[in-house]
Coordinates of C-alpha atoms and ligand atoms in Angstrom, one line a residue:
M1 CA 19.3 69.6 -53.8
T2 CA 22.3 67.2 -53.8
K3 CA 24.4 66.6 -56.4
T4 CA 23.3 62.9 -56.5
I5 CA 19.5 63.2 -57.6
L6 CA 18.8 63.4 -60.9
T7 CA 16.4 66.8 -62.1
T8 CA 15.0 68.3 -64.8
S9 CA 17.2 70.8 -66.2
A10 CA 15.3 72.9 -65.1
G11 CA 16.0 71.5 -61.4
A12 CA 13.1 69.7 -61.0
P13 CA 14.4 66.2 -59.1
V14 CA 13.1 62.9 -61.4
A15 CA 11.7 60.0 -59.6
D16 CA 11.8 57.6 -62.9
D17 CA 14.6 57.9 -65.8
N18 CA 14.0 54.2 -67.8
N19 CA 10.1 54.0 -68.2
S20 CA 8.3 56.8 -70.6
I21 CA 4.1 57.0 -70.2
S22 CA 2.5 54.7 -71.7
V23 CA -0.9 53.0 -72.3
G24 CA -0.5 49.2 -70.4
P25 CA 2.9 47.9 -71.2
R26 CA 3.2 47.3 -74.5
G27 CA 2.5 51.5 -75.4
P28 CA 2.2 53.3 -76.9
L29 CA 3.1 56.4 -75.5
T30 CA 0.9 59.4 -73.9
Y31 CA 0.9 63.4 -74.6
D32 CA 2.2 63.9 -71.8
N33 CA 5.5 62.6 -72.4
H34 CA 7.2 66.4 -71.9
Y35 CA 9.9 65.3 -70.0
T36 CA 11.2 62.4 -72.1
F37 CA 10.2 64.7 -75.2
E38 CA 12.5 67.7 -73.0
K39 CA 15.3 64.2 -73.8
L40 CA 14.9 64.1 -77.0
A41 CA 14.9 67.7 -78.4
H42 CA 18.0 68.9 -76.3
F43 CA 19.6 66.0 -77.7
N44 CA 18.7 67.2 -81.5
R45 CA 20.3 70.4 -80.7
E46 CA 23.3 69.0 -79.2
R47 CA 25.8 70.1 -82.0
I48 CA 26.6 73.5 -83.7
P49 CA 28.7 74.1 -87.5
E50 CA 32.7 73.2 -86.6
R51 CA 34.9 75.6 -87.2
V52 CA 35.4 75.6 -90.5
V53 CA 39.3 75.4 -90.9
H54 CA 41.3 74.2 -88.0
A55 CA 37.7 71.6 -86.6
R56 CA 39.8 68.8 -84.6
G57 CA 41.7 70.6 -81.8
T58 CA 42.4 70.6 -78.2
G59 CA 42.7 73.1 -75.7
A60 CA 44.1 73.6 -72.0
Y61 CA 44.7 76.5 -69.2
G62 CA 48.0 77.9 -68.2
T63 CA 49.9 80.5 -67.4
F64 CA 52.3 83.2 -69.0
T65 CA 54.9 84.7 -66.6
L66 CA 57.0 87.8 -68.0
T67 CA 60.7 87.6 -67.1
K68 CA 62.3 90.5 -69.2
S69 CA 59.9 93.7 -69.7
L70 CA 58.6 94.8 -73.3
K71 CA 57.7 98.7 -70.9
D72 CA 59.7 100.1 -73.5
V73 CA 58.7 99.1 -76.4
T74 CA 54.2 98.4 -75.9
I75 CA 52.4 99.5 -73.2
A76 CA 50.9 96.0 -72.6
D77 CA 50.1 96.1 -69.4
F78 CA 50.7 91.9 -68.9
L79 CA 54.1 92.7 -70.6
Q80 CA 55.4 95.4 -68.7
N81 CA 56.5 94.0 -64.5
E82 CA 58.7 91.1 -65.4
G83 CA 57.9 87.9 -62.7
K84 CA 53.5 88.8 -64.0
R85 CA 51.8 85.4 -63.8
T86 CA 48.6 85.7 -66.5
D87 CA 46.2 83.2 -67.0
V88 CA 46.0 82.0 -70.2
F89 CA 44.0 79.0 -72.3
I90 CA 45.6 77.4 -75.5
R91 CA 44.2 75.5 -77.9
F92 CA 45.7 73.3 -80.9
S93 CA 44.5 71.9 -83.5
T94 CA 44.8 70.5 -87.1
V95 CA 43.7 72.7 -90.6
G96 CA 41.8 70.8 -92.8
G97 CA 40.1 67.4 -91.5
G98 CA 36.8 67.8 -90.1
Q99 CA 36.6 66.9 -86.6
D100 CA 36.0 63.6 -87.4
S101 CA 39.8 63.3 -89.6
H102 CA 43.3 62.3 -88.3
D103 CA 45.8 63.7 -85.9
F104 CA 48.9 63.3 -87.5
A105 CA 47.6 64.2 -90.6
R106 CA 50.1 66.3 -92.0
D107 CA 48.6 69.7 -92.1
P108 CA 50.2 72.9 -90.4
R109 CA 48.8 73.1 -86.6
G110 CA 47.3 75.8 -84.9
F111 CA 48.6 77.6 -81.9
A112 CA 45.9 79.7 -80.4
V113 CA 47.1 81.4 -77.7
K114 CA 44.0 83.4 -75.4
F115 CA 45.2 85.8 -72.3
Y116 CA 43.4 87.2 -70.2
T117 CA 45.6 89.7 -68.7
K118 CA 43.0 93.3 -67.1
Q119 CA 42.8 95.5 -69.9
G120 CA 40.8 92.9 -71.3
N121 CA 41.7 89.0 -74.0
Y122 CA 44.3 89.8 -75.7
D123 CA 44.4 86.1 -78.9
M124 CA 47.6 85.6 -80.3
V125 CA 46.6 83.3 -83.1
G126 CA 49.0 81.7 -84.6
N127 CA 50.0 78.6 -86.5
N128 CA 53.2 76.2 -85.7
T129 CA 54.8 77.6 -89.0
P130 CA 56.7 80.8 -89.4
V131 CA 54.9 81.4 -92.5
F132 CA 52.1 80.6 -94.2
F133 CA 50.6 80.1 -98.2
L134 CA 49.5 82.7 -99.0
R135 CA 49.6 86.7 -98.7
D136 CA 45.8 88.5 -99.9
P137 CA 43.1 86.7 -97.6
S138 CA 40.6 86.7 -101.1
K139 CA 42.4 83.7 -102.2
F140 CA 42.4 81.5 -98.2
P141 CA 38.3 80.2 -99.6
D142 CA 39.9 78.4 -102.4
F143 CA 43.0 77.4 -101.1
I144 CA 41.2 75.7 -97.9
H145 CA 39.3 73.8 -100.5
S146 CA 41.9 72.5 -102.3
Q147 CA 42.9 70.9 -98.8
K148 CA 39.5 70.0 -98.1
K149 CA 37.4 66.8 -99.1
N150 CA 36.5 66.6 -102.9
P151 CA 33.5 68.0 -103.4
R152 CA 32.5 65.1 -105.7
T153 CA 33.7 62.2 -103.8
N154 CA 34.1 63.1 -100.8
V155 CA 37.5 61.8 -100.5
P156 CA 40.3 64.3 -99.6
D157 CA 42.2 64.5 -103.0
P158 CA 46.0 65.0 -103.2
R159 CA 45.2 66.4 -106.7
M160 CA 43.3 68.8 -105.7
A161 CA 46.7 70.9 -103.8
Y162 CA 49.2 70.4 -105.8
E163 CA 46.4 72.0 -108.6
F164 CA 46.3 74.7 -107.1
W165 CA 49.9 75.3 -105.5
A166 CA 51.4 74.8 -109.1
N167 CA 49.7 77.6 -109.5
Y168 CA 49.9 79.9 -107.0
P169 CA 54.1 79.5 -106.0
Q170 CA 53.8 81.7 -103.9
A171 CA 53.2 79.0 -101.7
L172 CA 56.1 77.5 -101.8
H173 CA 58.6 78.1 -99.0
Q174 CA 55.2 77.0 -96.6
V175 CA 54.9 74.0 -99.1
T176 CA 58.8 73.3 -98.3
I177 CA 58.5 73.6 -94.4
L178 CA 54.1 71.3 -94.6
M179 CA 56.7 68.5 -97.0
S180 CA 59.2 68.2 -94.8
D181 CA 59.8 66.3 -91.7
R182 CA 58.1 69.7 -90.1
G183 CA 55.0 68.4 -92.0
I184 CA 53.9 66.3 -88.7
P185 CA 54.1 67.4 -85.0
A186 CA 54.9 63.6 -82.7
S187 CA 52.7 65.8 -80.5
Y188 CA 51.1 69.1 -79.6
R189 CA 53.6 69.7 -76.9
N190 CA 57.1 68.8 -79.5
M191 CA 56.0 71.5 -81.9
N192 CA 56.8 75.3 -81.7
G193 CA 54.2 78.6 -82.3
Y194 CA 54.6 81.4 -84.6
S195 CA 52.3 84.3 -84.9
S196 CA 53.2 84.2 -88.5
H197 CA 51.9 87.5 -88.8
T198 CA 54.0 90.8 -88.3
Y199 CA 52.0 92.9 -85.2
S200 CA 52.8 95.9 -84.0
F201 CA 53.0 97.7 -80.7
W202 CA 52.9 100.8 -79.0
N203 CA 54.2 102.8 -76.2
E204 CA 53.7 105.9 -74.1
K205 CA 55.7 107.6 -76.3
G206 CA 53.4 107.1 -79.0
E207 CA 56.1 104.6 -81.1
R208 CA 55.0 102.3 -83.3
F209 CA 57.5 99.2 -83.7
W210 CA 56.5 95.6 -86.0
F211 CA 57.0 92.5 -83.9
K212 CA 56.9 88.7 -84.1
W213 CA 55.9 86.2 -81.6
H214 CA 58.1 82.4 -81.0
F215 CA 57.0 80.6 -79.2
K216 CA 59.6 77.7 -78.7
T217 CA 59.1 73.6 -77.6
N218 CA 61.2 73.3 -73.8
Q219 CA 60.1 70.0 -74.8
G220 CA 62.1 69.1 -78.3
I221 CA 61.3 69.6 -81.4
K222 CA 59.7 65.6 -83.1
T223 CA 58.3 64.7 -85.5
L224 CA 57.0 61.7 -87.1
R225 CA 58.0 59.8 -90.2
A226 CA 55.0 59.8 -93.4
E227 CA 55.2 55.5 -92.1
E228 CA 55.1 56.4 -88.4
A229 CA 52.7 59.2 -88.7
A230 CA 50.0 55.6 -91.0
V231 CA 50.0 53.7 -88.1
A232 CA 49.9 56.9 -85.6
D233 CA 46.3 56.4 -82.7
P234 CA 44.4 59.2 -84.8
F235 CA 43.4 61.1 -81.0
G236 CA 47.2 60.1 -79.8
A237 CA 48.0 64.0 -79.9
Q238 CA 44.3 64.8 -77.9
M239 CA 45.3 62.2 -75.5
D240 CA 49.2 63.2 -75.2
L241 CA 48.1 66.0 -73.6
V242 CA 45.8 65.6 -71.7
E243 CA 47.3 62.6 -70.0
A244 CA 50.8 64.4 -69.7
I245 CA 48.4 67.3 -68.4
D246 CA 46.9 65.8 -65.9
R247 CA 50.4 63.4 -64.6
G248 CA 51.8 66.5 -63.9
D249 CA 54.1 67.4 -66.3
F250 CA 52.8 70.9 -67.4
P251 CA 54.5 71.3 -71.2
S252 CA 55.5 74.3 -71.3
W253 CA 57.4 76.7 -74.0
T254 CA 59.8 79.9 -73.6
A255 CA 58.4 82.8 -75.4
K256 CA 60.4 85.3 -77.8
V257 CA 59.7 88.1 -80.1
Q258 CA 61.4 90.0 -83.1
I259 CA 61.2 93.7 -83.0
M260 CA 61.3 96.7 -86.6
T261 CA 61.4 99.7 -85.5
E262 CA 59.3 101.6 -88.8
Q263 CA 62.4 103.0 -90.2
Q264 CA 64.3 99.7 -90.0
A265 CA 61.6 98.5 -92.2
R266 CA 60.6 101.1 -94.9
D267 CA 64.7 100.1 -95.3
A268 CA 64.3 96.4 -95.5
E269 CA 64.8 94.7 -99.5
F270 CA 61.9 92.3 -98.5
N271 CA 58.7 93.0 -97.3
P272 CA 58.1 93.1 -93.4
F273 CA 54.2 92.0 -94.0
D274 CA 54.5 89.3 -96.5
L275 CA 53.1 86.4 -95.1
T276 CA 55.1 84.4 -96.2
K277 CA 58.1 85.0 -96.0
V278 CA 60.5 84.9 -92.3
W279 CA 62.6 87.9 -91.1
P280 CA 66.6 86.8 -90.1
H281 CA 67.0 86.1 -87.5
D282 CA 71.2 87.6 -87.7
E283 CA 69.6 91.0 -88.6
F284 CA 66.6 90.5 -86.2
P285 CA 67.1 89.0 -83.8
L286 CA 65.1 86.8 -81.4
I287 CA 64.2 88.5 -77.9
E288 CA 63.5 85.8 -75.0
V289 CA 60.4 87.7 -73.1
G290 CA 58.7 85.3 -70.7
Q291 CA 57.6 81.5 -70.1
L292 CA 54.4 79.3 -71.4
E293 CA 53.0 76.5 -69.5
L294 CA 50.0 74.8 -69.2
N295 CA 49.0 72.9 -66.4
R296 CA 45.2 72.7 -65.9
N297 CA 43.5 70.6 -68.0
V298 CA 39.1 71.5 -69.1
D299 CA 36.0 69.7 -66.8
N300 CA 34.2 70.1 -70.0
Y301 CA 35.7 69.6 -73.5
F302 CA 32.4 71.0 -75.5
A303 CA 31.5 74.0 -73.0
E304 CA 35.3 74.2 -73.1
T305 CA 37.6 74.0 -76.2
E306 CA 35.0 73.9 -78.7
Q307 CA 33.4 77.1 -78.4
A308 CA 37.0 78.6 -77.3
A309 CA 36.6 81.4 -79.5
F310 CA 40.2 83.4 -81.2
A311 CA 40.4 86.3 -82.6
P312 CA 43.5 88.3 -83.9
S313 CA 41.0 91.4 -83.8
N314 CA 41.3 91.2 -79.3
F315 CA 43.7 93.4 -79.4
V316 CA 45.0 95.5 -76.1
P317 CA 46.2 98.7 -75.5
G318 CA 49.9 99.0 -76.3
I319 CA 49.5 96.2 -79.4
S320 CA 48.1 96.0 -82.3
S321 CA 47.9 95.3 -86.0
S322 CA 49.8 95.8 -88.9
P323 CA 48.9 96.3 -92.6
D324 CA 49.9 92.9 -93.6
K325 CA 47.3 92.1 -96.1
M326 CA 46.1 88.4 -95.2
L327 CA 46.5 90.0 -91.1
Q328 CA 44.2 93.1 -92.8
G329 CA 42.1 89.8 -93.7
R330 CA 41.5 88.1 -90.0
L331 CA 40.6 91.1 -88.5
L332 CA 37.1 90.9 -89.6
A333 CA 36.6 87.0 -91.0
Y334 CA 37.0 85.3 -86.7
Q335 CA 33.8 87.4 -85.1
D336 CA 31.9 86.5 -88.2
A337 CA 33.0 82.7 -87.3
H338 CA 31.8 82.7 -83.9
R339 CA 29.1 84.9 -84.4
Y340 CA 27.9 81.5 -86.9
R341 CA 28.7 79.6 -84.8
V342 CA 28.8 79.8 -80.9
G343 CA 26.3 82.2 -81.0
V344 CA 26.0 86.5 -81.2
N345 CA 26.9 86.6 -77.1
Y346 CA 29.9 83.9 -77.0
N347 CA 32.1 86.2 -75.2
Q348 CA 29.4 86.1 -72.1
L349 CA 30.6 82.7 -72.3
P350 CA 33.4 81.5 -68.9
V351 CA 36.1 80.1 -71.5
N352 CA 35.3 83.9 -73.2
A353 CA 34.9 85.7 -71.1
A354 CA 37.3 87.9 -70.4
K355 CA 38.8 88.2 -66.4
C356 CA 38.1 92.0 -66.5
P357 CA 35.3 94.3 -66.0
V358 CA 33.2 94.0 -69.3
N359 CA 31.0 98.1 -70.3
H360 CA 29.5 98.4 -73.0
Y361 CA 26.6 99.5 -75.0
Q362 CA 25.6 96.5 -77.0
R363 CA 22.6 94.4 -75.6
D364 CA 20.5 91.4 -75.4
G365 CA 20.5 87.8 -78.2
A366 CA 20.5 85.2 -78.1
M367 CA 21.2 83.8 -75.3
A368 CA 22.3 87.1 -72.8
G369 CA 23.1 87.1 -69.6
L370 CA 25.1 84.0 -69.4
S371 CA 27.7 85.6 -67.1
P372 CA 26.1 86.5 -63.9
A373 CA 24.1 88.7 -62.0
G374 CA 26.8 91.0 -60.3
G375 CA 29.8 89.9 -62.7
N376 CA 32.4 91.7 -64.4
H377 CA 30.1 91.7 -67.9
H378 CA 27.7 95.1 -66.8
Q379 CA 25.1 94.5 -69.5
T380 CA 22.0 95.2 -66.8
S381 CA 23.5 99.5 -66.6
E382 CA 20.0 101.9 -66.7
A383 CA 22.0 102.8 -69.3
N384 CA 22.0 101.7 -72.8
Y385 CA 22.9 104.5 -75.3
F386 CA 26.3 106.7 -75.7
P387 CA 26.6 109.2 -75.0
N388 CA 24.8 110.1 -72.1
D389 CA 24.2 112.4 -69.4
R390 CA 25.0 109.4 -66.9
D391 CA 28.4 109.7 -64.3
N392 CA 28.5 106.3 -63.6
A393 CA 28.6 105.3 -67.0
P394 CA 31.1 104.2 -69.4
K395 CA 33.2 106.1 -71.6
P396 CA 35.6 106.0 -74.1
D397 CA 39.8 106.4 -72.9
T398 CA 41.0 108.7 -74.4
S399 CA 44.8 107.4 -72.1
V400 CA 44.6 104.1 -74.2
A401 CA 44.3 105.8 -78.3
E402 CA 46.1 103.7 -80.7
P403 CA 48.7 106.2 -82.5
A404 CA 48.3 106.6 -86.4
M405 CA 49.9 104.1 -88.6
P406 CA 52.0 104.7 -91.7
I407 CA 51.7 104.0 -95.2
E408 CA 53.4 104.3 -98.0
A409 CA 53.4 108.6 -98.9
G410 CA 51.6 108.9 -102.3
A411 CA 49.8 105.2 -102.2
W412 CA 47.1 104.8 -104.5
L413 CA 44.6 102.3 -104.3
D414 CA 44.5 100.0 -106.7
R415 CA 44.5 95.6 -106.8
F416 CA 48.9 95.2 -106.8
D417 CA 49.7 92.0 -108.4
T418 CA 52.8 91.1 -107.1
G419 CA 53.6 87.7 -109.0
E420 CA 57.4 89.5 -109.6
D421 CA 58.5 88.8 -106.4
D422 CA 60.6 86.4 -105.0
H423 CA 58.7 83.6 -104.2
Y424 CA 62.1 80.7 -103.9
T425 CA 64.9 82.3 -101.8
Q426 CA 64.1 81.4 -98.8
A427 CA 62.4 78.3 -99.6
G428 CA 65.7 77.0 -101.2
N429 CA 67.7 79.0 -97.8
L430 CA 65.1 75.9 -96.2
F431 CA 66.3 73.1 -98.0
R432 CA 70.0 74.1 -97.8
I433 CA 70.2 73.5 -94.1
M434 CA 68.8 70.5 -94.3
T435 CA 70.0 66.7 -93.7
D436 CA 70.5 64.5 -96.4
D437 CA 67.8 62.6 -95.1
Q438 CA 65.3 65.2 -94.6
K439 CA 65.7 66.3 -97.8
Q440 CA 64.8 63.4 -98.8
Q441 CA 62.1 63.1 -96.7
L442 CA 61.3 66.4 -98.3
A443 CA 61.7 64.9 -102.1
D444 CA 59.3 61.6 -100.8
N445 CA 57.3 63.3 -98.9
I446 CA 55.8 65.5 -102.2
A447 CA 56.1 62.3 -104.9
G448 CA 53.2 61.1 -102.7
G449 CA 50.8 63.0 -104.0
L450 CA 52.3 64.8 -106.7
G451 CA 51.8 61.2 -108.4
Q452 CA 49.4 61.4 -108.4
C453 CA 49.2 64.5 -110.7
D454 CA 48.9 65.1 -114.1
A455 CA 51.6 66.4 -115.9
S456 CA 51.3 70.0 -116.7
V457 CA 51.5 69.9 -112.9
Q458 CA 54.4 68.2 -112.6
Q459 CA 56.0 70.1 -114.5
R460 CA 54.8 73.5 -113.0
M461 CA 56.0 71.8 -109.4
L462 CA 59.5 71.2 -110.8
A463 CA 59.8 74.3 -112.5
Q464 CA 59.1 75.9 -108.7
F465 CA 61.4 73.5 -107.1
E466 CA 64.0 74.3 -109.8
K467 CA 64.3 77.8 -109.0
A468 CA 64.6 77.5 -105.7
D469 CA 67.1 74.9 -105.6
P470 CA 68.4 72.6 -108.7
D471 CA 68.8 69.4 -106.0
Y472 CA 65.3 70.2 -104.2
A473 CA 64.1 69.5 -107.5
A474 CA 66.3 67.0 -108.9
R475 CA 65.6 64.9 -105.8
V476 CA 61.6 65.1 -106.3
A477 CA 61.9 64.2 -110.6
A478 CA 63.8 61.2 -108.9
A479 CA 62.0 60.4 -106.4
L480 CA 58.9 60.8 -108.8
M481 CA 60.5 57.7 -110.8
A482 CA 60.9 55.7 -107.5
Ligands
HEM1 C1 43.0 85.0 -94.9 C2 42.7 85.1 -93.2 C3 42.3 83.8 -92.8 C4 41.0 83.4 -92.8 C5 39.6 84.2 -93.8 C6 40.8 82.4 -92.2 C7 40.1 82.4 -91.1 C8 39.5 81.3 -90.3 C9 38.3 81.3 -89.7 C10 36.7 81.4 -90.3 C11 38.5 79.8 -88.5 C12 37.1 79.5 -87.3 C13 37.1 80.3 -86.1 C14 36.0 79.5 -85.3 O1 35.1 79.0 -86.1 O2 36.2 79.8 -84.3 C15 39.8 80.2 -88.4 C16 40.5 79.6 -87.2 C17 41.9 78.9 -87.1 N1 43.0 79.7 -87.7 FE1 42.5 81.5 -89.1 N2 42.3 82.6 -90.8 C18 43.3 82.8 -92.1 C19 44.7 82.8 -92.0 C20 44.9 81.9 -91.2 C21 46.6 81.9 -91.0 C22 47.6 83.0 -91.5 C23 47.1 81.6 -89.4 C24 47.6 81.8 -88.4 C25 49.1 82.5 -89.0 C26 45.5 80.8 -88.7 C27 45.4 80.3 -87.6 C28 43.6 79.0 -87.4 C29 43.7 79.4 -85.7 C30 44.8 78.9 -84.9 C31 42.8 78.8 -86.2 C32 41.6 77.4 -84.8 C33 41.3 78.9 -83.5 C34 40.4 77.7 -82.3 O3 41.3 77.1 -82.2 O4 39.4 78.2 -82.2 N3 44.7 81.1 -89.8 N4 40.3 81.1 -89.8

């Protein structure tokens, strides 16, 4: 059958796609219109749940090229040999809005990279900001609710966001980034990506190193002022990426890492696993390790980008997690979301499938067998249990055992209130390196939302700005009065 003959979903040729079978030209329809019904029934099932966060986004394929070997710190295969190229899929997104929202919302941007390595898929699920609003995962649903639409009016409501932030000063650093000129990237090509979290590398000697990813845009940072964003094309960021790749203007990022030894982590005066803080660049310099390039658009947005499933727990030997409490929460959250949103066999879909053999004893479930027979997913082997007596069945490989992770000696199991910590110095440092224009944009952007809040929320926010820098508070106070 050629591609030009219309068929049913079972492959049978269709003679007439315009007219249902009816009793005479005026109807009614008869019971044997199974073809019409197939179309209507499939249409009813076209939607799957959108991502609960990061619903609006766009993705593309590309390549990561290693320019500096990291073999001293990790056994990860794709980070061994300079010049090694690894296929990637990247999805960029906004966070709070649904699929029907705007590309140029003032919002962090997701920066999720799937590396298809020969040891399995490694996902770097980061944002365009080096820190985050929270440091305990139990606050994530509360925080996201405060960013979403008002539950009564179904309209975005900045009063909710500031009410949360007034009660949660840990967020001040990220709030300062979000409300600054960096808060609205001019395109996905003109922003950086960060792991934000601290992760770990481990090498063949079993030594562990803490690290963070930084992906610096080679297109330069470009941002939109609030008034430019207000009149921008709602689909502008998505179109910009697709069109750039279509015309061969491939966007790229320089990949860098910051690395910290276990001893340095023990000696550090700050908590290196606190997601609301950056690591000082003078103490932990950025080391350039590779180039990330996007060079191929998807063929089908839904099949590939919408069904792409990124998980911070997708590690490969040589890369692992850290004690960061937020990261620990994320290690469980994503696969749970994928099973609900896409289905239990989401890892068999081409965009998610590893490009190396996949051998395990999980079986069946909705849509099992999506991977073609003879493909990488060997779910058809005879044994479906382990241990077994078969020489040719999959077995664990002890050579990739992760070294033990240290915890603080004598640590107690409890709920730790971190309210004593310094939420202000790094936010103030960021404010102090801004130009006068950037400081004014920051104050004006904050006043736009904070001006709608009640006096108590305004006072508590001003008190936070004051602790970061008195000039920060003075500028916001003046903008509120203007
Ligand atoms: C405890 C904190 C967090 C929780 C529980 C959480 C949960 C989620 C969930 C459920 C999704 C949707 C997944 C899907 O349906 O495919 C998601 C998407 C995403 N999250 Fe988080 N998240 C957290 C924090 C973060 C942080 C700190 C970052 C960045 C550093 C981040 C970056 C992303 C990105 C980029 C996506 C979109 C991935 C894609 O393009 O498919 N999240 N998150």
